[in-house]
């Protein structure tokens, strides 16, 4: 394993250059040691119909055991504390843990992943599970950013999504969060079955009224294996019309831009300087640690995912065994294609030729070839010689553009 | 010393696909001592992967077997025949090299369409038929019923039917005895000028063309200067031999004998199946009867998916034609697809095999146009044209008579499927000929059908209508005038020549509507709206519109799913390789073929 001393000097210096109005790509090309960590907490009050993550309801009695296992996994994988620049605790619902469990989790994470000065530490929270004492625990534990899963303010949409909070819970949770944290974000979902452009614009207005500096707008996807998928297959739920979904997406881009929240990734909007640095690590295809049930990590160009089976995870870790499930060593061309795919999602940074070359060791042209010119000509991409990025038109058909370029 | 012809027997095994022909052939080799138990493995005679996968023997071969009966050694030549309907002519030439045939019927399945077709072909060739039931070791064997069927459909005596198992070898000694006792020895004149029938050939990388022949009159010797009568070429025999089953060289082949000839021939196309070999010095006056030019009945366009691979495709086709002289290809230019080739095949199966082999052996992505038949057109000027490419059909005003090829089709089906199958044939402009009951539950149904209505999916439809139990065989009987028109397709306002099809006027509107609907389903959304129209001449008969793609993006943070997402996108990309860019529109391979799909929604 590589020690922290291998982190090149220039990483630290580049960090100092972050300025308002400038989105900065995370991680450095030369660095093989992750500077980001993801920690997964699978517990939920209820499993939402669309949820495709490793999450489970009704297993809260295993939470203490899980935390012990999590600490053990960190000890096994890391052997020594790894300083990082970003931490993201996601789920599931991390705030489903009670206050003392939460405190224990944070102190373990802080031990194994000491956050460098100026670092970002995000925890996901659900409006229905948050209270003032938990906010206090988060704040004291070192967390400096909270991402709130609001999803919608429209009661019928929350019902379709099977969220078990009410629209009124969101402002309440925001109040608590705002009192303790400068940086916080809201998640919203558009394209919800039965929703209209009007419902969606209302959602956006209610969210904006709370004054967020960061907003994620995800299009609902029907993932195989979820309850929602089954409901659609059975005809109980119908995906909304493509034109309505398009209109909702387009409206969000315009409305949020006018409110000063710039789109910096296909689903993410922020005031300048308020971008989620942890997610920018993913989109620059830099390495990251990942621990916990179903957690993904990308270390030494190996993508690996822990098992999604909670009992298997617990038993393996308790027995001192590795809980890794599928893993894949990326060859140069696969790595380059993934890098292209991810970087192109960054609507402001785009794919910077030099960064791409440094990250992957190959040129952008050798991967994307003639398709670059084709999509520039069709108005899906723009190219200023140094970087290539999606035009507004291209953003709406990004998957098609990518499929063509890979 | 030349063997006395009276101790030679030349025979074929004729059977429906999968009735166990190859296994029985191996069993004959095993019991005669030609191969060891170890070598006795399934499908020994089928030496190409593709054929083994499909269970079809495509290239005929001949194996010489020595068999000792009552103190006398006999030379038994087993001539293998292709089993599929597409290879009628090849079958007929193989049969012409024999005096007898084992008619092998799977005793669990009974008589099938190709059993009947092949049996009639053998009877027509004046062969002695030795009927035998196969797979009698199996539980599901029903010998008495199948004997009824043989008696009923072929008029053969049930008491002459033998019972064997290719797998266990049961009944094989009796079969050997029947071959020797019942099949006549070859008759031919030892002193007459050489006449040998070519019934097959293959290309060998080292030796060039290897010709399989049966000597009828005279003697074939190494060093001899030979003449191919129809081909009108001369060659020197550099090698002679027989397969036992491995090649064993010999100095001569005399009357009645079967073997191979190597004569420094470079191209398979120089050797024509059915031709007669004679000597250059003392040639025979008359060739053996029955020679026909190979007849391609199905045509399609093959185009490289990317423009710059035209030369690669040509090289691949040339290479393939070294091993298969029965398909033809000539350069074709399509406005939509660019440079490619118009290829002719003996039938649908043949087309499929050639295409698969091309892709497998050359690693080319191909776009294939919908298959079509050759039309005969009498022009106003009194000229008769044969057109195998819909785009070459003259303007309606120049056509006096539009004729299409007609096939006589024989189906053998379960009786309860009669209604459905008759409907199927009626929908396809069939003319009913007759129904004949083989047993109370199995029926022969005969129709005359336009070949064009058969080539795309009749076989699949037959199989689905009869739950796999139906079989068919066909024979082309000639051309017949019909009220045909060319239906053109316009995509985004441009005529796509490669999508043109010939249809009957009465069906033109319905086909047009269905066609644009199919294409709408097959062509992906683009970033702009696309009109799809069907037209006869300048008259638009149907229209559909593909709306513009509005949104195609996953707005989701897929932290752990990066690999999965990449693979999904790569799969999409793979599918695009077979797309052809026509104007601004990308059209998939499936779309090109969908124009012939007759199924409703």
GROMACS .gro file of C-alpha atoms in nm, chain B residues 343-544:
model
  202
  749UNK     CA    1  -2.523  -1.207  -5.368
  750UNK     CA    2  -2.717  -1.506  -5.493
  751UNK     CA    3  -2.785  -1.817  -5.288
  752UNK     CA    4  -2.940  -2.159  -5.336
  753UNK     CA    5  -3.194  -2.081  -5.064
  754UNK     CA    6  -3.253  -1.909  -4.733
  755UNK     CA    7  -3.049  -2.152  -4.528
  756UNK     CA    8  -2.763  -2.122  -4.769
  757UNK     CA    9  -2.781  -1.743  -4.740
  758UNK     CA   10  -2.776  -1.757  -4.364
  759UNK     CA   11  -2.479  -1.994  -4.360
  760UNK     CA   12  -2.277  -1.780  -4.600
  761UNK     CA   13  -2.350  -1.467  -4.403
  762UNK     CA   14  -2.256  -1.623  -4.071
  763UNK     CA   15  -1.940  -1.765  -4.215
  764UNK     CA   16  -1.846  -1.428  -4.355
  765UNK     CA   17  -1.885  -1.258  -4.022
  766UNK     CA   18  -1.717  -1.536  -3.833
  767UNK     CA   19  -1.418  -1.572  -4.061
  768UNK     CA   20  -1.361  -1.213  -4.161
  769UNK     CA   21  -1.469  -1.013  -3.858
  770UNK     CA   22  -1.672  -0.774  -4.074
  771UNK     CA   23  -1.987  -0.601  -3.959
  772UNK     CA   24  -2.235  -0.638  -4.242
  773UNK     CA   25  -2.564  -0.483  -4.333
  774UNK     CA   26  -2.785  -0.717  -4.526
  775UNK     CA   27  -3.085  -0.606  -4.727
  776UNK     CA   28  -3.408  -0.800  -4.726
  777UNK     CA   29  -3.377  -1.112  -4.941
  778UNK     CA   30  -3.567  -1.126  -5.268
  779UNK     CA   31  -3.620  -1.360  -5.561
  780UNK     CA   32  -3.543  -1.319  -5.929
  781UNK     CA   33  -3.830  -1.173  -6.127
  782UNK     CA   34  -3.889  -1.225  -6.495
  783UNK     CA   35  -4.010  -0.915  -6.675
  784UNK     CA   36  -4.143  -0.893  -7.027
  785UNK     CA   37  -4.096  -0.535  -7.142
  786UNK     CA   38  -4.316  -0.343  -7.383
  787UNK     CA   39  -4.032  -0.382  -7.631
  788UNK     CA   40  -4.070  -0.759  -7.611
  789UNK     CA   41  -3.749  -0.811  -7.418
  790UNK     CA   42  -3.736  -1.063  -7.132
  791UNK     CA   43  -3.534  -0.945  -6.829
  792UNK     CA   44  -3.433  -1.136  -6.521
  793UNK     CA   45  -3.412  -0.895  -6.233
  794UNK     CA   46  -3.278  -0.997  -5.894
  795UNK     CA   47  -3.258  -0.648  -5.747
  796UNK     CA   48  -3.577  -0.454  -5.678
  797UNK     CA   49  -3.407  -0.126  -5.764
  798UNK     CA   50  -3.346  -0.248  -6.120
  799UNK     CA   51  -3.712  -0.309  -6.196
  800UNK     CA   52  -3.820  -0.093  -6.492
  801UNK     CA   53  -4.083   0.179  -6.464
  802UNK     CA   54  -4.438   0.040  -6.450
  803UNK     CA   55  -4.512   0.188  -6.793
  804UNK     CA   56  -4.237  -0.019  -6.952
  805UNK     CA   57  -4.360  -0.351  -6.816
  806UNK     CA   58  -4.579  -0.569  -7.032
  807UNK     CA   59  -4.582  -0.862  -6.792
  808UNK     CA   60  -4.434  -0.901  -6.443
  809UNK     CA   61  -4.362  -1.265  -6.359
  810UNK     CA   62  -4.252  -1.425  -6.036
  811UNK     CA   63  -4.108  -1.768  -5.953
  812UNK     CA   64  -4.352  -2.026  -5.821
  813UNK     CA   65  -4.269  -2.321  -5.600
  814UNK     CA   66  -4.460  -2.636  -5.537
  815UNK     CA   67  -4.450  -2.681  -5.163
  816UNK     CA   68  -4.520  -2.993  -4.968
  817UNK     CA   69  -4.588  -2.970  -4.597
  818UNK     CA   70  -4.615  -3.261  -4.358
  819UNK     CA   71  -4.802  -3.144  -4.053
  820UNK     CA   72  -5.016  -3.264  -3.763
  821UNK     CA   73  -5.376  -3.285  -3.881
  822UNK     CA   74  -5.497  -3.033  -3.627
  823UNK     CA   75  -5.280  -2.762  -3.784
  824UNK     CA   76  -5.440  -2.789  -4.129
  825UNK     CA   77  -5.672  -2.492  -4.083
  826UNK     CA   78  -5.402  -2.257  -3.967
  827UNK     CA   79  -5.157  -2.363  -4.231
  828UNK     CA   80  -5.413  -2.328  -4.510
  829UNK     CA   81  -5.484  -1.978  -4.384
  830UNK     CA   82  -5.113  -1.904  -4.385
  831UNK     CA   83  -5.082  -2.022  -4.745
  832UNK     CA   84  -5.394  -1.834  -4.857
  833UNK     CA   85  -5.259  -1.513  -4.705
  834UNK     CA   86  -4.948  -1.567  -4.908
  835UNK     CA   87  -5.131  -1.609  -5.237
  836UNK     CA   88  -5.099  -1.985  -5.237
  837UNK     CA   89  -5.292  -2.212  -5.470
  838UNK     CA   90  -5.421  -2.522  -5.300
  839UNK     CA   91  -5.323  -2.848  -5.463
  840UNK     CA   92  -5.414  -3.137  -5.234
  841UNK     CA   93  -5.440  -3.289  -4.890
  842UNK     CA   94  -5.334  -3.643  -4.824
  843UNK     CA   95  -5.358  -3.828  -4.493
  844UNK     CA   96  -5.051  -4.033  -4.401
  845UNK     CA   97  -5.215  -4.147  -4.080
  846UNK     CA   98  -5.529  -4.011  -3.917
  847UNK     CA   99  -5.317  -3.752  -3.736
  848UNK     CA  100  -5.057  -3.658  -3.998
  849UNK     CA  101  -5.120  -3.491  -4.325
  850UNK     CA  102  -4.941  -3.395  -4.644
  851UNK     CA  103  -5.059  -3.057  -4.763
  852UNK     CA  104  -4.950  -2.937  -5.106
  853UNK     CA  105  -4.963  -2.581  -5.236
  854UNK     CA  106  -4.825  -2.369  -5.511
  855UNK     CA  107  -4.674  -2.060  -5.354
  856UNK     CA  108  -4.491  -1.763  -5.495
  857UNK     CA  109  -4.130  -1.812  -5.387
  858UNK     CA  110  -4.118  -1.450  -5.272
  859UNK     CA  111  -4.384  -1.526  -5.014
  860UNK     CA  112  -4.179  -1.813  -4.875
  861UNK     CA  113  -3.827  -1.691  -4.844
  862UNK     CA  114  -3.840  -1.474  -4.540
  863UNK     CA  115  -4.020  -1.656  -4.265
  864UNK     CA  116  -4.249  -1.929  -4.397
  865UNK     CA  117  -4.035  -2.194  -4.234
  866UNK     CA  118  -4.047  -2.018  -3.896
  867UNK     CA  119  -4.420  -1.972  -3.929
  868UNK     CA  120  -4.464  -2.338  -4.013
  869UNK     CA  121  -4.266  -2.434  -3.706
  870UNK     CA  122  -4.463  -2.206  -3.475
  871UNK     CA  123  -4.800  -2.307  -3.623
  872UNK     CA  124  -4.723  -2.675  -3.575
  873UNK     CA  125  -4.533  -2.645  -3.247
  874UNK     CA  126  -4.222  -2.764  -3.425
  875UNK     CA  127  -4.375  -3.078  -3.575
  876UNK     CA  128  -4.433  -2.949  -3.926
  877UNK     CA  129  -4.180  -2.998  -4.203
  878UNK     CA  130  -4.165  -2.872  -4.558
  879UNK     CA  131  -3.996  -2.920  -4.888
  880UNK     CA  132  -4.024  -2.727  -5.212
  881UNK     CA  133  -3.945  -2.742  -5.578
  882UNK     CA  134  -3.942  -2.452  -5.820
  883UNK     CA  135  -4.183  -2.508  -6.106
  884UNK     CA  136  -4.141  -2.192  -6.312
  885UNK     CA  137  -4.252  -1.834  -6.355
  886UNK     CA  138  -4.604  -1.703  -6.352
  887UNK     CA  139  -4.745  -1.358  -6.430
  888UNK     CA  140  -4.878  -1.159  -6.134
  889UNK     CA  141  -4.993  -0.806  -6.064
  890UNK     CA  142  -4.678  -0.693  -5.888
  891UNK     CA  143  -4.553  -0.349  -5.800
  892UNK     CA  144  -4.243  -0.207  -5.639
  893UNK     CA  145  -4.302  -0.046  -5.305
  894UNK     CA  146  -4.043   0.221  -5.225
  895UNK     CA  147  -3.955   0.367  -4.889
  896UNK     CA  148  -3.865   0.728  -4.820
  897UNK     CA  149  -3.687   0.816  -4.499
  898UNK     CA  150  -3.678   1.187  -4.418
  899UNK     CA  151  -3.785   1.254  -4.775
  900UNK     CA  152  -3.509   1.051  -4.941
  901UNK     CA  153  -3.578   0.726  -5.119
  902UNK     CA  154  -3.380   0.447  -4.957
  903UNK     CA  155  -3.326   0.209  -5.245
  904UNK     CA  156  -3.214  -0.074  -5.020
  905UNK     CA  157  -3.558  -0.080  -4.854
  906UNK     CA  158  -3.758  -0.130  -5.177
  907UNK     CA  159  -3.964  -0.447  -5.198
  908UNK     CA  160  -4.181  -0.608  -5.463
  909UNK     CA  161  -4.538  -0.679  -5.350
  910UNK     CA  162  -4.867  -0.780  -5.501
  911UNK     CA  163  -5.080  -0.478  -5.590
  912UNK     CA  164  -5.375  -0.601  -5.381
  913UNK     CA  165  -5.153  -0.607  -5.074
  914UNK     CA  166  -4.958  -0.291  -5.149
  915UNK     CA  167  -5.151  -0.056  -4.918
  916UNK     CA  168  -5.163  -0.297  -4.629
  917UNK     CA  169  -4.795  -0.383  -4.669
  918UNK     CA  170  -4.709  -0.015  -4.697
  919UNK     CA  171  -4.884   0.069  -4.373
  920UNK     CA  172  -4.726  -0.220  -4.192
  921UNK     CA  173  -4.386  -0.142  -4.332
  922UNK     CA  174  -4.376   0.220  -4.217
  923UNK     CA  175  -4.501   0.110  -3.877
  924UNK     CA  176  -4.226  -0.149  -3.851
  925UNK     CA  177  -3.964   0.099  -3.956
  926UNK     CA  178  -4.093   0.348  -3.704
  927UNK     CA  179  -4.037   0.087  -3.436
  928UNK     CA  180  -3.695  -0.011  -3.567
  929UNK     CA  181  -3.541   0.330  -3.630
  930UNK     CA  182  -3.420   0.503  -3.316
  931UNK     CA  183  -3.527   0.852  -3.230
  932UNK     CA  184  -3.292   1.119  -3.356
  933UNK     CA  185  -3.250   1.477  -3.250
  934UNK     CA  186  -3.494   1.577  -3.526
  935UNK     CA  187  -3.827   1.452  -3.655
  936UNK     CA  188  -3.815   1.183  -3.925
  937UNK     CA  189  -4.091   1.110  -4.175
  938UNK     CA  190  -4.118   0.753  -4.305
  939UNK     CA  191  -4.323   0.706  -4.618
  940UNK     CA  192  -4.411   0.415  -4.844
  941UNK     CA  193  -4.473   0.491  -5.210
  942UNK     CA  194  -4.571   0.322  -5.532
  943UNK     CA  195  -4.414   0.529  -5.806
  944UNK     CA  196  -4.476   0.887  -5.698
  945UNK     CA  197  -4.785   0.802  -5.496
  946UNK     CA  198  -4.742   0.798  -5.118
  947UNK     CA  199  -4.948   0.513  -4.973
  948UNK     CA  200  -4.849   0.528  -4.605
  949UNK     CA  201  -4.672   0.759  -4.363
  950UNK     CA  202  -4.546   0.753  -4.007
   0.00000   0.00000   0.00000
